[in-house]
């Protein structure tokens, strides 16, 4: 399973009307940033801007790079057990 397949396998509990960024974009940026040693939401956002041309090869990013608040909110609403179980597949 690649990162995008993993991202698609996770439930998205956000309210449809409030969605500006694709869950696959948020998860992909976060996973790649963490692999590169990034440790907080602000730095994940900064990583996204620094690597935007690379990320656009794999992601749609229809509204650009998500903010650090968006990353935080998205992952705050994910159950860690669900994410861990998908990593184990």
N, CA, C and O atoms as a DFTB+ gen file, in Angstrom:
356 C
 N C O
     1  1       0.855      -1.175       0.000
     2  2       0.000       0.000       0.000
     3  2       0.902       1.240       0.000
     4  3       1.790       1.367       0.843
     5  1       0.669       2.145      -0.944
     6  2       1.443       3.390      -0.964
     7  2       0.746       4.459      -0.101
     8  3      -0.344       4.230       0.423
     9  1       1.379       5.602       0.033
    10  2       0.854       6.645       0.926
    11  2      -0.518       7.138       0.472
    12  3      -1.388       7.379       1.309
    13  1      -0.726       7.290      -0.824
    14  2      -2.029       7.779      -1.301
    15  2      -3.128       6.748      -1.070
    16  3      -4.252       7.116      -0.727
    17  1      -2.823       5.455      -1.254
    18  2      -3.810       4.411      -0.958
    19  2      -4.141       4.411       0.532
    20  3      -5.300       4.278       0.927
    21  1      -3.106       4.562       1.346
    22  2      -3.307       4.644       2.793
    23  2      -4.214       5.826       3.133
    24  3      -5.153       5.683       3.917
    25  1      -3.940       6.977       2.551
    26  2      -4.735       8.178       2.813
    27  2      -6.192       7.973       2.411
    28  3      -7.099       8.418       3.115
    29  1      -6.419       7.309       1.296
    30  2      -7.792       7.055       0.842
    31  2      -8.521       6.055       1.725
    32  3      -9.752       6.030       1.741
    33  1      -7.781       5.230       2.462
    34  2      -8.412       4.207       3.293
    35  2      -8.890       4.752       4.639
    36  3      -9.654       4.085       5.336
    37  1      -8.453       5.945       5.007
    38  2      -8.850       6.516       6.296
    39  2     -10.190       7.239       6.183
    40  3     -10.467       7.884       5.172
    41  1     -11.020       7.132       7.222
    42  2     -12.307       7.837       7.189
    43  2     -12.104       9.348       7.292
    44  3     -11.201       9.822       7.981
    45  1     -12.947      10.078       6.606
    46  2     -12.892      11.540       6.645
    47  2     -14.177      12.025       7.301
    48  3     -15.247      11.967       6.695
    49  1     -14.073      12.507       8.544
    50  2     -15.250      12.898       9.317
    51  2     -15.559      14.389       9.221
    52  3     -16.367      14.905       9.992
    53  1     -14.932      15.072       8.297
    54  2     -15.159      16.514       8.183
    55  2     -16.521      16.797       7.556
    56  3     -17.059      15.978       6.811
    57  1     -17.065      17.965       7.869
    58  2     -18.327      18.388       7.271
    59  2     -18.057      18.817       5.835
    60  3     -17.197      19.660       5.580
    61  1     -18.788      18.239       4.915
    62  2     -18.561      18.449       3.480
    63  2     -18.486      19.929       3.094
    64  3     -17.657      20.318       2.271
    65  1     -19.332      20.731       3.676
    66  2     -19.397      22.150       3.314
    67  2     -18.124      22.911       3.708
    68  3     -17.818      23.955       3.132
    69  1     -17.387      22.384       4.692
    70  2     -16.204      23.078       5.205
    71  2     -14.892      22.581       4.598
    72  3     -13.823      23.092       4.935
    73  1     -14.964      21.602       3.718
    74  2     -13.744      20.999       3.174
    75  2     -13.146      21.876       2.079
    76  3     -13.800      22.164       1.076
    77  1     -11.891      22.300       2.280
    78  2     -11.151      23.054       1.255
    79  2      -9.969      22.254       0.725
    80  3      -9.517      22.472      -0.399
    81  1      -9.471      21.325       1.542
    82  2      -8.287      20.548       1.182
    83  2      -8.632      19.063       1.195
    84  3      -9.343      18.586       2.079
    85  1      -8.121      18.349       0.211
    86  2      -8.367      16.916       0.127
    87  2      -7.658      16.194       1.265
    88  3      -6.532      16.537       1.625
    89  1      -8.329      15.189       1.827
    90  2      -7.705      14.432       2.916
    91  2      -6.423      13.762       2.443
    92  3      -5.463      13.652       3.206
    93  1      -6.398      13.312       1.193
    94  2      -5.177      12.683       0.671
    95  2      -4.019      13.675       0.659
    96  3      -2.883      13.298       0.947
    97  1      -4.288      14.927       0.332
    98  2      -3.238      15.953       0.335
    99  2      -2.704      16.174       1.751
   100  3      -1.492      16.243       1.958
   101  1      -3.602      16.284       2.713
   102  2      -3.211      16.529       4.102
   103  2      -2.370      15.376       4.637
   104  3      -1.326      15.593       5.251
   105  1      -2.826      14.159       4.402
   106  2      -2.121      12.988       4.926
   107  2      -0.785      12.802       4.228
   108  3       0.220      12.538       4.888
   109  1      -0.753      12.933       2.912
   110  2       0.495      12.749       2.163
   111  2       1.554      13.747       2.624
   112  3       2.688      13.362       2.909
   113  1       1.191      15.018       2.699
   114  2       2.150      16.043       3.122
   115  2       2.668      15.729       4.523
   116  3       3.867      15.834       4.784
   117  1       1.770      15.347       5.417
   118  2       2.167      15.061       6.794
   119  2       3.106      13.869       6.878
   120  3       4.135      13.941       7.550
   121  1       2.768      12.779       6.210
   122  2       3.610      11.578       6.269
   123  2       4.996      11.865       5.699
   124  3       6.005      11.495       6.301
   125  1       5.049      12.517       4.550
   126  2       6.344      12.829       3.934
   127  2       7.145      13.780       4.831
   128  3       8.352      13.601       4.998
   129  1       6.493      14.773       5.398
   130  2       7.187      15.725       6.274
   131  2       7.747      15.026       7.514
   132  3       8.883      15.283       7.911
   133  1       6.963      14.156       8.116
   134  2       7.415      13.448       9.316
   135  2       8.582      12.519       8.986
   136  3       9.530      12.417       9.765
   137  1       8.521      11.845       7.845
   138  2       9.643      11.002       7.415
   139  2      10.915      11.845       7.290
   140  3      12.017      11.365       7.557
   141  1      10.752      13.093       6.885
   142  2      11.900      14.003       6.724
   143  2      12.320      14.668       8.036
   144  3      13.233      15.494       8.042
   145  1      11.671      14.320       9.141
   146  2      12.093      14.820      10.443
   147  2      11.313      15.990      10.998
   148  3      11.675      16.521      12.047
   149  1      10.262      16.405      10.330
   150  2       9.449      17.527      10.797
   151  2       8.648      17.075      12.024
   152  3       8.194      15.932      12.087
   153  1       8.476      17.989      13.009
   154  2       7.889      17.567      14.278
   155  2       6.652      18.334      14.736
   156  3       6.016      17.913      15.702
   157  1       6.284      19.432      14.094
   158  2       5.072      20.124      14.540
   159  2       4.290      20.666      13.346
   160  3       4.779      20.687      12.216
   161  1       3.061      21.104      13.628
   162  2       2.142      21.508      12.556
   163  2       2.665      22.699      11.764
   164  3       2.536      22.735      10.541
   165  1       3.250      23.667      12.449
   166  2       3.777      24.845      11.752
   167  2       4.879      24.448      10.774
   168  3       4.948      24.956       9.655
   169  1       5.734      23.537      11.213
   170  2       6.825      23.097      10.337
   171  2       6.326      22.213       9.198
   172  3       6.927      22.186       8.124
   173  1       5.226      21.488       9.426
   174  2       4.630      20.706       8.334
   175  2       4.103      21.658       7.265
   176  3       4.294      21.418       6.073
   177  1       3.445      22.729       7.683
   178  2       2.977      23.736       6.726
   179  2       4.161      24.335       5.964
   180  3       4.118      24.446       4.739
   181  1       5.205      24.717       6.678
   182  2       6.405      25.295       6.055
   183  2       7.042      24.299       5.084
   184  3       7.452      24.678       3.987
   185  1       7.124      23.036       5.481
   186  2       7.641      21.980       4.610
   187  2       6.823      21.934       3.317
   188  3       7.380      21.828       2.224
   189  1       5.494      22.014       3.452
   190  2       4.621      21.995       2.281
   191  2       4.941      23.115       1.310
   192  3       5.006      22.891       0.101
   193  1       5.141      24.320       1.827
   194  2       5.484      25.450       0.954
   195  2       6.856      25.272       0.314
   196  3       7.046      25.583      -0.862
   197  1       7.806      24.773       1.090
   198  2       9.173      24.590       0.560
   199  2       9.236      23.510      -0.514
   200  3      10.043      23.594      -1.439
   201  1       8.391      22.504      -0.390
   202  2       8.418      21.359      -1.307
   203  2       7.192      21.324      -2.225
   204  3       6.851      20.274      -2.770
   205  1       6.541      22.459      -2.391
   206  2       5.286      22.496      -3.151
   207  2       5.440      21.974      -4.574
   208  3       4.565      21.251      -5.051
   209  1       6.509      22.312      -5.258
   210  2       6.678      21.833      -6.642
   211  2       6.804      20.313      -6.669
   212  3       6.265      19.673      -7.572
   213  1       7.497      19.726      -5.708
   214  2       7.588      18.267      -5.604
   215  2       6.217      17.671      -5.290
   216  3       5.803      16.700      -5.924
   217  1       5.518      18.243      -4.325
   218  2       4.221      17.713      -3.906
   219  2       3.194      17.757      -5.032
   220  3       2.350      16.866      -5.133
   221  1       3.256      18.776      -5.874
   222  2       2.299      18.900      -6.979
   223  2       2.476      17.807      -8.037
   224  3       1.596      17.622      -8.878
   225  1       3.581      17.091      -8.009
   226  2       3.765      15.948      -8.917
   227  2       2.854      14.795      -8.523
   228  3       2.519      13.952      -9.356
   229  1       2.452      14.754      -7.255
   230  2       1.680      13.638      -6.725
   231  2       0.293      14.030      -6.240
   232  3      -0.592      13.179      -6.140
   233  1       0.095      15.305      -5.938
   234  2      -1.149      15.762      -5.327
   235  2      -1.833      16.818      -6.182
   236  3      -1.194      17.496      -6.987
   237  1      -3.137      16.946      -5.996
   238  2      -3.894      17.971      -6.723
   239  2      -3.723      19.353      -6.096
   240  3      -3.554      20.339      -6.815
   241  1      -3.764      19.436      -4.779
   242  2      -3.643      20.712      -4.056
   243  2      -4.504      21.818      -4.675
   244  3      -3.981      22.875      -5.028
   245  1      -5.827      21.588      -4.811
   246  2      -6.686      22.576      -5.472
   247  2      -6.728      23.930      -4.766
   248  3      -6.994      24.947      -5.406
   249  1      -6.472      23.956      -3.466
   250  2      -6.461      25.216      -2.717
   251  2      -5.104      25.475      -2.072
   252  3      -5.008      26.149      -1.047
   253  1      -4.073      24.937      -2.678
   254  2      -2.720      25.167      -2.177
   255  2      -2.384      24.317      -0.968
   256  3      -3.027      23.301      -0.704
   257  1      -1.371      24.745      -0.241
   258  2      -0.900      24.033       0.944
   259  2      -1.822      24.367       2.119
   260  3      -2.105      25.539       2.366
   261  1      -2.293      23.346       2.847
   262  2      -3.131      23.614       4.022
   263  2      -2.351      24.366       5.105
   264  3      -1.125      24.283       5.175
   265  1      -3.072      25.087       5.932
   266  2      -2.439      25.804       7.043
   267  2      -2.118      24.830       8.177
   268  3      -2.621      23.708       8.211
   269  1      -1.280      25.279       9.092
   270  2      -0.955      24.435      10.244
   271  2      -2.209      24.138      11.066
   272  3      -2.321      23.057      11.645
   273  1      -3.149      25.076      11.125
   274  2      -4.402      24.832      11.842
   275  2      -5.220      23.736      11.168
   276  3      -5.858      22.933      11.848
   277  1      -5.205      23.696       9.844
   278  2      -5.930      22.654       9.113
   279  2      -5.332      21.288       9.406
   280  3      -6.066      20.333       9.658
   281  1      -4.002      21.183       9.374
   282  2      -3.361      19.905       9.713
   283  2      -3.755      19.476      11.125
   284  3      -4.120      18.322      11.351
   285  1      -3.680      20.397      12.059
   286  2      -4.006      20.096      13.452
   287  2      -5.453      19.630      13.598
   288  3      -5.708      18.603      14.227
   289  1      -6.397      20.367      13.028
   290  2      -7.815      19.998      13.129
   291  2      -8.076      18.639      12.497
   292  3      -8.786      17.809      13.063
   293  1      -7.497      18.417      11.320
   294  2      -7.738      17.160      10.614
   295  2      -7.293      15.971      11.468
   296  3      -8.054      15.023      11.656
   297  1      -6.073      16.019      11.980
   298  2      -5.553      14.884      12.742
   299  2      -6.155      14.792      14.139
   300  3      -6.154      13.715      14.734
   301  1      -6.664      15.887      14.670
   302  2      -7.342      15.843      15.966
   303  2      -8.645      15.064      15.877
   304  3      -9.117      14.526      16.879
   305  1      -9.224      15.002      14.695
   306  2     -10.489      14.294      14.506
   307  2     -10.320      12.854      14.041
   308  3     -11.310      12.145      13.863
   309  1      -9.087      12.414      13.842
   310  2      -8.831      11.021      13.464
   311  2      -8.605      10.196      14.721
   312  3      -7.932      10.636      15.653
   313  1      -9.169       9.007      14.740
   314  2      -8.912       8.105      15.851
   315  2      -7.566       7.428      15.625
   316  3      -7.362       6.814      14.577
   317  1      -6.647       7.522      16.577
   318  2      -5.320       6.922      16.392
   319  2      -5.380       5.422      16.119
   320  3      -4.550       4.892      15.381
   321  1      -6.367       4.731      16.714
   322  2      -6.484       3.291      16.514
   323  2      -6.798       2.960      15.056
   324  3      -6.303       1.969      14.519
   325  1      -7.615       3.785      14.424
   326  2      -7.970       3.558      13.018
   327  2      -6.743       3.756      12.141
   328  3      -6.479       2.959      11.240
   329  1      -6.007       4.805      12.405
   330  2      -4.809       5.083      11.618
   331  2      -3.775       3.969      11.800
   332  3      -3.165       3.515      10.832
   333  1      -3.589       3.541      13.026
   334  2      -2.626       2.471      13.295
   335  2      -3.043       1.171      12.617
   336  3      -2.203       0.473      12.049
   337  1      -4.322       0.842      12.671
   338  2      -4.780      -0.409      12.045
   339  2      -4.578      -0.379      10.535
   340  3      -4.292      -1.417       9.939
   341  1      -4.717       0.777       9.904
   342  2      -4.492       0.883       8.461
   343  2      -3.009       0.757       8.123
   344  3      -2.661       0.232       7.066
   345  1      -2.137       1.231       9.002
   346  2      -0.694       1.081       8.788
   347  2      -0.293      -0.386       8.829
   348  3       0.663      -0.791       8.167
   349  1      -1.014      -1.178       9.600
   350  2      -0.660      -2.590       9.773
   351  2      -1.138      -3.467       8.624
   352  3      -0.713      -4.618       8.522
   353  1      -1.994      -2.968       7.771
   354  2      -2.532      -3.781       6.660
   355  2      -1.462      -4.038       5.638
   356  3      -1.716      -4.701       4.632
